[in-house]
Coordinates of C-alpha atoms and ligand atoms in Angstrom, one line a residue:
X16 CA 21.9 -142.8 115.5
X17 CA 22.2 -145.3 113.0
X18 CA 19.9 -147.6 114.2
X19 CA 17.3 -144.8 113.9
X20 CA 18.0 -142.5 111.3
X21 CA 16.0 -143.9 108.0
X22 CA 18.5 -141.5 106.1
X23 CA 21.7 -143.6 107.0
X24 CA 23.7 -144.9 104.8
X25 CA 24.0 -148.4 106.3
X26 CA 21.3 -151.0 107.4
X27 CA 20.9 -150.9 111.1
X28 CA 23.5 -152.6 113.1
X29 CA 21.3 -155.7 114.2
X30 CA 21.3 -156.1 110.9
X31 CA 24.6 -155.7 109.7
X32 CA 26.0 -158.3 112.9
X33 CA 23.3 -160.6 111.5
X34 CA 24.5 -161.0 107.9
X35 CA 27.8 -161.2 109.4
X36 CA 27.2 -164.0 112.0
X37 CA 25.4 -166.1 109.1
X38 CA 28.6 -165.6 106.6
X39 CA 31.3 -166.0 109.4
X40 CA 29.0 -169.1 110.8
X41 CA 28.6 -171.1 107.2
X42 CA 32.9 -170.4 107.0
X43 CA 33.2 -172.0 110.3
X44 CA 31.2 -175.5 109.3
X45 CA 32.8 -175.2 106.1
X46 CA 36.4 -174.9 107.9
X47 CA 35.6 -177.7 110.9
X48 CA 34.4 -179.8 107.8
X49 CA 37.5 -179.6 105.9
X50 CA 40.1 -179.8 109.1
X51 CA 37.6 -182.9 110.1
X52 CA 38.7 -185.0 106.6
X53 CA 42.1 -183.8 106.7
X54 CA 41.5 -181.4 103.8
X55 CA 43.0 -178.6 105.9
X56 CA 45.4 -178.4 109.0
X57 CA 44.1 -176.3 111.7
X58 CA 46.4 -173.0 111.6
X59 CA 45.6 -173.2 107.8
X60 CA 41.6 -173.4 108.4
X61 CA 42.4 -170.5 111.3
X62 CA 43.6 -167.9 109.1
X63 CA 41.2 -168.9 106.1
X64 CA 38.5 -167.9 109.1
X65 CA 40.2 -164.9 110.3
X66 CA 40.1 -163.6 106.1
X67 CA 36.6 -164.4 105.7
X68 CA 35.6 -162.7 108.6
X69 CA 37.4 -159.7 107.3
X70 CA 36.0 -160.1 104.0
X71 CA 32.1 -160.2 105.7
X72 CA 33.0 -157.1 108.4
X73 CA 35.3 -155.0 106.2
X74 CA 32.1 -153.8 103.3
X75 CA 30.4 -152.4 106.6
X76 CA 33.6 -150.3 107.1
X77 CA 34.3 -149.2 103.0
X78 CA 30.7 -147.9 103.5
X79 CA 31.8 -145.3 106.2
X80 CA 34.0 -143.7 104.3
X81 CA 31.6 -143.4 101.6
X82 CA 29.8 -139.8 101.5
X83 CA 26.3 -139.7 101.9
X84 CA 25.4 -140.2 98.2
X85 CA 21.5 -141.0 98.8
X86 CA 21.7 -143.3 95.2
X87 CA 24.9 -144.9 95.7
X88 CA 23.8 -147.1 98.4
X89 CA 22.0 -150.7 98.0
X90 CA 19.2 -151.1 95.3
X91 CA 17.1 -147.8 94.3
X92 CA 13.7 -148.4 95.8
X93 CA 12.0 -146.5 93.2
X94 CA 12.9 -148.6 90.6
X95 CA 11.7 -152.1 92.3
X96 CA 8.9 -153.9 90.9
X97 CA 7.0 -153.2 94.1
X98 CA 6.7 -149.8 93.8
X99 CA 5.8 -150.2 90.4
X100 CA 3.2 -152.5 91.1
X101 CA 2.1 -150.2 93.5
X102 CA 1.7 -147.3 91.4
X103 CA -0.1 -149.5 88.6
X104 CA -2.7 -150.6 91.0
X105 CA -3.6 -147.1 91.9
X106 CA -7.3 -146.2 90.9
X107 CA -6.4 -142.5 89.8
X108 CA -3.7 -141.7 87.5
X109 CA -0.5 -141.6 89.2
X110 CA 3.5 -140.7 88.1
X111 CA 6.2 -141.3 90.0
X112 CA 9.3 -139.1 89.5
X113 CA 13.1 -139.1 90.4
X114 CA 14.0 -136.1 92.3
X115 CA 15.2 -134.3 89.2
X116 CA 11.8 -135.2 87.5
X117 CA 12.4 -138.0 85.1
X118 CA 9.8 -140.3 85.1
X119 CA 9.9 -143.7 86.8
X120 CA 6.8 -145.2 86.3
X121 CA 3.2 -144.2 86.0
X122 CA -0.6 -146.1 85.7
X123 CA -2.9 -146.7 82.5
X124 CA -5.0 -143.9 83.7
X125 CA -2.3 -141.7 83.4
X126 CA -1.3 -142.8 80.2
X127 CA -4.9 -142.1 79.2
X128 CA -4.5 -138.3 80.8
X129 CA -0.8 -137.4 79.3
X130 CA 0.0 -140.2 76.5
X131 CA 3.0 -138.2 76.0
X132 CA 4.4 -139.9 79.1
X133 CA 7.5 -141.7 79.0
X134 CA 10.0 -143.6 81.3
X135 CA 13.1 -142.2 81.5
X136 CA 12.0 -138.4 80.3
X137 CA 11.2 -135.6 82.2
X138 CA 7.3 -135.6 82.9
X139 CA 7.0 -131.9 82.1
X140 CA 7.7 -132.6 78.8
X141 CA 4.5 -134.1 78.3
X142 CA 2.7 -132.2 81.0
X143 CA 2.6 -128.6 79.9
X144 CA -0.6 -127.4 81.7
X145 CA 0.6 -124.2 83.6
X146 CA -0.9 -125.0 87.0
X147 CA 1.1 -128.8 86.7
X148 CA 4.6 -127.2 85.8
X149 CA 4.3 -124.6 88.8
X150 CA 3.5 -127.3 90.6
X151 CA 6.0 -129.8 90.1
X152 CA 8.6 -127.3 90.0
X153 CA 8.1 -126.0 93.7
X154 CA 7.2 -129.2 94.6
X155 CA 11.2 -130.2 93.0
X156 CA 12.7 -127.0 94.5
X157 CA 11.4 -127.0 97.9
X158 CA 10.4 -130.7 98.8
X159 CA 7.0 -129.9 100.2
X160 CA 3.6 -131.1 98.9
X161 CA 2.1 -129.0 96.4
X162 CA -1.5 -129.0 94.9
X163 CA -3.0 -127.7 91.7
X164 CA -6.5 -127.2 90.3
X165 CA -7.0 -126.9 86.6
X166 CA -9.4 -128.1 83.5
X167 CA -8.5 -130.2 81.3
X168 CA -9.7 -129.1 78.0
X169 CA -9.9 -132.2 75.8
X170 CA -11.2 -134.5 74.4
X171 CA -13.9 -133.4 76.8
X172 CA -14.2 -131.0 80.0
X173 CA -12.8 -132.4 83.1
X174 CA -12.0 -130.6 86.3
X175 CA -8.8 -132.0 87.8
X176 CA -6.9 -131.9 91.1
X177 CA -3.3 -132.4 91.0
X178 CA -1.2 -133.5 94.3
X179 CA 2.8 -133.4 94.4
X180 CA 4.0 -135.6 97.2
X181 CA 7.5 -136.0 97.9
X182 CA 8.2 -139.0 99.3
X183 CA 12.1 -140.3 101.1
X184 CA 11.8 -144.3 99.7
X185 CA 14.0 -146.4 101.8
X186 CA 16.5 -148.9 100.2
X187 CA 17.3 -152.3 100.9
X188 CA 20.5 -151.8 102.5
X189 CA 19.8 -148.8 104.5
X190 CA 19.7 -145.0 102.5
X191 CA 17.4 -143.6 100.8
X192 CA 16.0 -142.4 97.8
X193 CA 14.2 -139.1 97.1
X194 CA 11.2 -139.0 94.3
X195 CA 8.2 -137.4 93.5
X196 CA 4.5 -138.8 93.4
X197 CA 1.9 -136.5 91.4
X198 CA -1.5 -138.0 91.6
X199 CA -4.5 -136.8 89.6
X200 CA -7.8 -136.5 90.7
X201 CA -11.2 -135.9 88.2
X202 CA -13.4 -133.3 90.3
X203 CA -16.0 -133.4 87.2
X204 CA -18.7 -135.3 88.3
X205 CA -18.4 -133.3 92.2
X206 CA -18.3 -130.1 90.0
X207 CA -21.3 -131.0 87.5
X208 CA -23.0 -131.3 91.1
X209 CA -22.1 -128.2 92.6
X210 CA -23.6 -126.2 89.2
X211 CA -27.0 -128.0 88.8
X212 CA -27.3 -127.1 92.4
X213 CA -26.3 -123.2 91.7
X214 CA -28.8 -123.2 88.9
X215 CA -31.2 -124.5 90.5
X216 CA -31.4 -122.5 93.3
X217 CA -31.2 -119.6 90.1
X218 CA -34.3 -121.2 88.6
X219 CA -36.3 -121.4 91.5
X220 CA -35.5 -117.6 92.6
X221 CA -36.5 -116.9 89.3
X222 CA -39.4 -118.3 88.7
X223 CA -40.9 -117.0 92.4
X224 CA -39.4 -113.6 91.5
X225 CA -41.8 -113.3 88.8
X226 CA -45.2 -113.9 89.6
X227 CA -43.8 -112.5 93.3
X228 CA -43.1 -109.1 90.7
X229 CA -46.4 -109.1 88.9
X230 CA -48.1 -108.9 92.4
X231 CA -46.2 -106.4 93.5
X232 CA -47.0 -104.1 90.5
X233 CA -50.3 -105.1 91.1
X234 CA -50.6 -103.7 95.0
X235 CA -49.3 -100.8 93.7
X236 CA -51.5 -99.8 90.6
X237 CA -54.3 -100.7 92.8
X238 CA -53.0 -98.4 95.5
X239 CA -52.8 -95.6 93.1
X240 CA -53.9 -95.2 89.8
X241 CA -56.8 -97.9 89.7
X242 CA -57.6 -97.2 93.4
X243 CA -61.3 -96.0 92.0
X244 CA -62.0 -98.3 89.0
X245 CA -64.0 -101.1 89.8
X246 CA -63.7 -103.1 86.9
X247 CA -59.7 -102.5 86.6
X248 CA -59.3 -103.5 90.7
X249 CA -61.7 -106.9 89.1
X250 CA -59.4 -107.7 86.5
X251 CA -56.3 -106.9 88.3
X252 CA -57.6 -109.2 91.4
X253 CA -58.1 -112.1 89.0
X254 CA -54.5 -111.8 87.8
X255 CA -52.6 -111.6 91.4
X256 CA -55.0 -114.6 92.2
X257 CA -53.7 -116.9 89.2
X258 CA -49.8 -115.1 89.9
X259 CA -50.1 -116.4 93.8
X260 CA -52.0 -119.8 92.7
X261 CA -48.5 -120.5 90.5
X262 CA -46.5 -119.4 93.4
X263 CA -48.1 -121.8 95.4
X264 CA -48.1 -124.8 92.6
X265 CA -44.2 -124.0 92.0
X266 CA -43.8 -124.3 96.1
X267 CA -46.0 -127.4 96.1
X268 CA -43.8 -129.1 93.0
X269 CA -40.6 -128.0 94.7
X270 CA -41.9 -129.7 98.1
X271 CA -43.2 -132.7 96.1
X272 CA -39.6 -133.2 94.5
X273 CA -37.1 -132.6 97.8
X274 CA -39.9 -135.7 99.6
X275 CA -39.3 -137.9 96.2
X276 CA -35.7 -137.5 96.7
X277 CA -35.0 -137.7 99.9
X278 CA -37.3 -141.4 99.9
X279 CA -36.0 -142.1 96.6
X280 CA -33.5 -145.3 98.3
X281 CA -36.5 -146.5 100.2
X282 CA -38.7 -149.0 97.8
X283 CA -42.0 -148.3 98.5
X284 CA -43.6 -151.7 99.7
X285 CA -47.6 -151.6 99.1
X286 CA -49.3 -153.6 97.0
X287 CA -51.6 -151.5 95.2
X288 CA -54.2 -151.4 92.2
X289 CA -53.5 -148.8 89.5
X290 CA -57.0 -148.7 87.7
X291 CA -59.2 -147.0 90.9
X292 CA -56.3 -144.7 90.9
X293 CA -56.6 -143.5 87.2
X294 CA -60.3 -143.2 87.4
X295 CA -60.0 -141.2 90.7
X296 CA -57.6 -139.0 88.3
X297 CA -59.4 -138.5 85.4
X298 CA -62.4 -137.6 87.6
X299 CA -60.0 -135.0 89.3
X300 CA -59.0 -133.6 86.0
X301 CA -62.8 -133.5 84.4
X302 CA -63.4 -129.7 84.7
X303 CA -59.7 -129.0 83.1
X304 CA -60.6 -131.0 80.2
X305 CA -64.1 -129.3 80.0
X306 CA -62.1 -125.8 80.3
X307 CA -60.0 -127.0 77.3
X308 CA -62.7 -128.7 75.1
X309 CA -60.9 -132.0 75.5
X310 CA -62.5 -135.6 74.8
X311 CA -60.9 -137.9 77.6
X312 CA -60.7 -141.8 76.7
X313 CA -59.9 -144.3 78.9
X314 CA -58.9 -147.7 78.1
X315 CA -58.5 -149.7 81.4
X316 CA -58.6 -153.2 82.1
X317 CA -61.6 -154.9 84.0
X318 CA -59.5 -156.5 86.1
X319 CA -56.6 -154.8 88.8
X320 CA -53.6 -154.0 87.7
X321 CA -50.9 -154.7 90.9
X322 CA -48.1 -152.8 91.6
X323 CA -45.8 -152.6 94.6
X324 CA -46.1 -148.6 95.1
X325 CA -46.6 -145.2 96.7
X326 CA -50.4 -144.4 96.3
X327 CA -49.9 -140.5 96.8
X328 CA -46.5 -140.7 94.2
X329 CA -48.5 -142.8 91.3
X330 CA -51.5 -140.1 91.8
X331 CA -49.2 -137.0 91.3
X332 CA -47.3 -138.9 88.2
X333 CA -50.6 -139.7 86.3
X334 CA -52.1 -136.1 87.2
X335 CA -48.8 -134.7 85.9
X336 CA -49.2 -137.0 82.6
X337 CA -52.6 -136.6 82.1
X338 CA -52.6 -133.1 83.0
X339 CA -50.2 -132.1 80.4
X340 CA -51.9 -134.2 77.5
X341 CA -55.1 -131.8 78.3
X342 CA -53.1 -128.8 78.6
X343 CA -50.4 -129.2 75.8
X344 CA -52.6 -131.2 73.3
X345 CA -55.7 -129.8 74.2
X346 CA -55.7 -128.5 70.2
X347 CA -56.2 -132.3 69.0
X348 CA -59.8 -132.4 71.2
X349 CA -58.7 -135.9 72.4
X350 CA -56.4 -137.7 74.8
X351 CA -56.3 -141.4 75.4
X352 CA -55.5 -142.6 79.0
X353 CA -54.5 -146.4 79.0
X354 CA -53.6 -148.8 81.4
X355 CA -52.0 -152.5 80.5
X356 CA -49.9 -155.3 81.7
X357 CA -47.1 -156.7 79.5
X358 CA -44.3 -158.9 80.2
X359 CA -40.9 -156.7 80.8
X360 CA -37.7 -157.6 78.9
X361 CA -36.2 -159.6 81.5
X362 CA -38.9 -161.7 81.3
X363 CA -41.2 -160.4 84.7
X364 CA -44.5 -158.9 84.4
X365 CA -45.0 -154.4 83.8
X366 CA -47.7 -152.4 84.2
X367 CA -47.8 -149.8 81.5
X368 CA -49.8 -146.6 82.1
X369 CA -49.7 -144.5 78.8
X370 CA -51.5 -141.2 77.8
X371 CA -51.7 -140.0 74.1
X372 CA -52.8 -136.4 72.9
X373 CA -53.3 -135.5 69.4
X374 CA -52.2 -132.0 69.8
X375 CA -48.9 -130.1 68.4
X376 CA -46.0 -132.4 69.3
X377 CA -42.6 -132.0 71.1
X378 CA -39.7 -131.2 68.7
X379 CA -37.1 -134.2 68.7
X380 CA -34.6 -132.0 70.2
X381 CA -36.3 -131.0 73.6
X382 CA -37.2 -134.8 74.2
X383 CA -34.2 -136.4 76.0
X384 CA -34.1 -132.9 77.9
X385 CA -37.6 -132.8 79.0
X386 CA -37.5 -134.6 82.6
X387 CA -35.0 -131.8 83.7
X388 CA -35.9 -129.2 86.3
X389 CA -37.1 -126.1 84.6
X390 CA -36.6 -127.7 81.2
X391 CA -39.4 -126.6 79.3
X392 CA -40.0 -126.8 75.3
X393 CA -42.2 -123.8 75.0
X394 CA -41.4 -121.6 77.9
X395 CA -44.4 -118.9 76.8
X396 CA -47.0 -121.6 76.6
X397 CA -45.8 -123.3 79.6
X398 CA -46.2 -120.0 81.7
X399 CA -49.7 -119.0 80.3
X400 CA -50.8 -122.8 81.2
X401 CA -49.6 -122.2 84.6
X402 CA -46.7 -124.5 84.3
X403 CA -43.9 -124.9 86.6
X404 CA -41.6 -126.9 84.3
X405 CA -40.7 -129.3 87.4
X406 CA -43.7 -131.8 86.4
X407 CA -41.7 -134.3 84.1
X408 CA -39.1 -134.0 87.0
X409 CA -41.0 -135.3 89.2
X410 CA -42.5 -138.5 86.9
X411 CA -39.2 -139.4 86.5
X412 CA -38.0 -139.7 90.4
X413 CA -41.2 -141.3 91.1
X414 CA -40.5 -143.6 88.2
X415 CA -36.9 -144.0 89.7
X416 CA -38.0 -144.7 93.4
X417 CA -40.2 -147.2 91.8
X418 CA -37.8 -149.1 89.8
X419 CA -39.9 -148.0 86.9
X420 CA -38.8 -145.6 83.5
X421 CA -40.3 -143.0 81.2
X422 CA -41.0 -143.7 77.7
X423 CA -41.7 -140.2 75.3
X424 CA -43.0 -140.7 71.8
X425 CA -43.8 -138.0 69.5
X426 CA -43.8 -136.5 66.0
X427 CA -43.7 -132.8 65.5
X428 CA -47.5 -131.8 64.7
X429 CA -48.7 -135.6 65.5
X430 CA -48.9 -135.6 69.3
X431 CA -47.5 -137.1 71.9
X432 CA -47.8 -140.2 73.8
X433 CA -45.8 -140.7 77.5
X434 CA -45.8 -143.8 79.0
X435 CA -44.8 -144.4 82.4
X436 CA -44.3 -148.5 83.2
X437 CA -43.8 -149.8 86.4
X438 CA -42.4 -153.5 87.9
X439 CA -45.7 -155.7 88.5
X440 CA -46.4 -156.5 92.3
X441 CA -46.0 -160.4 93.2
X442 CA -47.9 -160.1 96.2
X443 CA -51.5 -160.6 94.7
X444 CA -53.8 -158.7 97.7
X445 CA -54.5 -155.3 96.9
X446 CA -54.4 -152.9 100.2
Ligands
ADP522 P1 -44.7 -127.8 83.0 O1 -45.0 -127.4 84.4 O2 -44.1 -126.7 82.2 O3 -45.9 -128.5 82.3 P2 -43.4 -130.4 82.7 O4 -42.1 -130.8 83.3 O5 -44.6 -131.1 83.0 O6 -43.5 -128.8 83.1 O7 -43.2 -130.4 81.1 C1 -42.1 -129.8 80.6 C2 -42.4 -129.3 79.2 O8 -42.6 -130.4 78.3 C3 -43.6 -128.5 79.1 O9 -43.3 -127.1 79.4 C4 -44.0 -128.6 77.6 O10 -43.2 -127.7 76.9 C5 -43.5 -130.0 77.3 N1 -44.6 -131.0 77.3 C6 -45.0 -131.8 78.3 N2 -46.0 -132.6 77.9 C7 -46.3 -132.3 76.6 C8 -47.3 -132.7 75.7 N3 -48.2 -133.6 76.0 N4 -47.3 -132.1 74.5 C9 -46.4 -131.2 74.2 N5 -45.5 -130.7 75.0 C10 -45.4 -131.2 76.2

C-alpha cells in the first residue's frame, strides 16, 4: 500500500496528485494568459499543456521503475539540519550512524567522551571499548537494539550505559533511510550510591558484630570456666555491660541519623534560644568531664541567641561536639564552649556555637573525611571511648536540615576547635 507503507519509495499519492495539480494548474494560468494577449494560439497553448502535464506526472512514473534503493530516493533525512540539531540538543552524549557505521553527527558531550570522533569515519575507530564494538556490531548486523555496560577508565572512573537504537528515518519524498543512534548514559553518581549503601550496611554489621561477639564469649566463660570466681564473673559483668551500652549508643546514632535524613527537606520552623540549651548540655556532660579531669569554660552571651531550629537536633549536635572535646582532648584539661552572633557572608545575621579542646589534634588528612559514617581518625581510641564513629555524621545532617555548615580547625598536637553556625531566626519570640 503506498499510501501506508513508510518504506515506499514514493510520497503518498495525495501527495503526489497535489504537486501535480499545483504544476499543471500554474501551466494552465500561464497558457490562458498567453492565448488571452495573443502571445499563443490555442492548439499551440493545448499541446504546450498536454507536455507540461507529462513533464509533472511522468517523474512519479521514472520512480517505479526505480529499485528500491533506500538512499536513492529524495533528500537523506539523516543528513538534514534537523536531525542534527536534534542530536546536538540531546543532554547525554549521543552519535548518529549510517547503517554501515560512518558517523553522521554526534553532541559536545560526546566529543568530550570519544574526541577521536569524526564525521564521515567509522565510529569504532574511535570507540574501541570491547563492550561498545560488540555492541554496535550486532546492533549493524541484526538491526535490533543493543545495550552495553562498561567503565570508562579515564581521566576518571565513570560507569556508563550504552544504548544502540536503530532507527528507519523517513525522507522528504517518501523512502527511507536506515542509521544507527548510540546514546551514552553516566551510571556514576547511581553507582557511587548503590556502594556507600553496601558499605554501610557492612559497617553497621560490623560494628554490632563485635561488641554482639565479646558478649557472647562472655556468656560462655561465665558458663564454664569462671562459673565459681566471683571476682572474674564481676569484672566480666562490667565489660558485657559497657559492650551492650555501645550496642545500644551505635542503635541510638543509627536511629538518630535515618530521623535526620528522612526530615532533612523539611526546615524546621521554631524559633528558639541556643544559650539555655548549651547550659542544659554542659550540665548533662558535667560527670564526663569530672571522669576525664576536664576544666569546662563557657563563654555565652547574656542575652538569647535566636535561631529558627529543631530543639532535640541542636541538643544532640552540641552533646556530640562537646562530648568529643572532653573525650578526645581530655589530655589538654580544658575545653572552651562558646556561643556568638556574627553577621554571615551574605550579609544576614549567624549564630556560631564553637567548642575548643587543647588536647592531641586531628591530623590534616582525616579532616575533610571526618563527617563520614564510620570515618574515624583513631579507630582504637575511638572504640575504648565508646565511640560509634557516626557522631560528626550526624552534626553535619543536622547542620544541613538547618541550612547551617561545619567548620573543623586544628593543628596536629594543638587541639581542635569545631564550630557549628547556624542562619539567625528573624522572628524575635523565643518558644
Ligand atoms: P566517634 O563516635 O568515634 O566519636 P565522631 O563522628 O564523633 O565519632 O568522630 C569521628 C572521629 O573524629 C573520632 O573517632 C575521632 O578520631 C575524631 N575526633 C572527633 N572530635 C575530635 C577532637 N575533638 N579531637 C580529636 N579527634 C577528634
Amino acid at each position: 500500500m503506498a499510501t501506508t507503507d513508510p518504506a515506499s519509495n514514493f510520497a503518498p499519492w495525495p501527495d503526489r496528485l497535489r504537486r501535480a495539480a499545483i504544476i499543471l494548474i500554474a501551466a494552465a494560468l500561464g497558457l490562458a494568459a498567453a492565448v488571452a494577449f495573443g502571445g499563443l494560439s490555442a492548439p499551440h497553448a493545448g499541446l504546450v499543456f498536454v507536455v507540461v502535464a507529462g513533464a509533472a506526472l511522468v517523474p512519479w512514473h521514472l520512480r517505479a521503475a526505480v529499485p528500491a534503493a533506500d538512499e536513492s530516493v529524495g533528500a537523506r533525512p539523516a543528513e538534514t539540519p534537523v536531525v542534527e540539531a536534534l542530536i546536538g540538543g540531546m543532554p547525554d552524549a549521543a552519535v548518529l550512524l549510517d547503517r554501515a557505521g560512518r558517523v553522521l553527527h554526534f553532541n559536545a558531550p560526546a566529543a568530550e567522551l570519544a574526541p577521536a570522533l569524526r564525521r564521515n569515519e567509522l565510529a569504532l575507530f574511535a570507540l574501541r571499548t570491547p563492550e561498545i564494538v560488540a555492541a554496535l556490531r550486532e546492533a549493524i548486523a541484526t538491526r535490533d537494539p543493543q545495550r552495553a555496560s562498561y567503565v570508562d577508565r579515564a581521566p576518571v572512573e565513570r560507569w556508563m550505559e550504552l544504548i544502540v537504537t536503530p532507527l528507519e528515518l523517513p525522507a522528504a519524498f517518501g523512502g527511507s533511510e536506515y542509521c544507527i543512534l548510540m546514546t551514552f548514559h553516566d551510571h556514576t553518581a547511581l553507582r557511587r550510591v548503590e556502594e556507600m549503601r553496601a558499605d554501610f550496611v557492612a559497617n553497621a554489621s560490623h560494628e554490632l558484630r563485635t561488641p554482639l561477639a565479646a558478649l557472647s564469649g562472655f556468656i560462655e566463660t561465665l558458663q564454664g570456666p569462671a562459673r565459681d570466681d566471683p571476682r572474674a564473673r564481676e569484672r566480666f559483668l562490667g565489660i558485657m555491660q559497657a559492650q551492650a551500652t555501645r550496642m545500644a549508643r551505635l542503635i541510638d546514632d543509627l536511629l538518630s541519623l535515618s530521623r535526620v535524613e528522612l526530615s532533612a527537606h523539611v526546615r524546621p520552623d521554631r524559633v528558639i534560644d541556643l544559650v539555655p540549651l548549651v547550659r542544659q548540655v554542659v550540665d548533662g556532660l558535667e560527670p564526663l568531664a569530672r571522669e576525664r579531669q576536664v576544666a569546662v569554660e563557657m563563654a555565652l552571651p547574656p542575652a538569647p541567641v535566636m535561631v529558627t531550629g529543631d530543639a532535640e537536633e541542636l541538643l544532640r549536635l552540641f552533646e556530640n561536639l562537646i562530648g568529643n572535646g572532653l573525650k578526645y582532648g581530655a589530655s589538654g584539661g580544658r575545653v572552651i564552649v562558646s556561643l556568638t552572633e556574627a553577621a554571615a557572608a551574605d550579609g544576614a545575621g549567624e549564630a556560631c556555637f564553637a567548642v575548643r579542646d587543647f588536647g592531641p589534634g586531628i591530623a590534616p588528612e582525616h579532616l575533610p573525611r571526618l563527617t563520614e559514617r564510620f570515618y574515624r581518625a583513631d579507630a582504637g581510641d575511638s572504640r575504648a571511648q565508646g565511640g560509634t564513629g557516626l557522631g560528626l555524621s550526624l552534626v553535619k545532617h543536622i547542620l544541613n536540615r538547618h541550612r547551617g555548615r561545619l567548620q573543623i580547625e586544628s593543628v596536629f598536637g594543638q587541639g581542635a576547635t569545631f564550630t557549628a553556625c547556624l542562619p539567625a531566626a528573624k522572628a524575635a519570640a523565643p518558644e
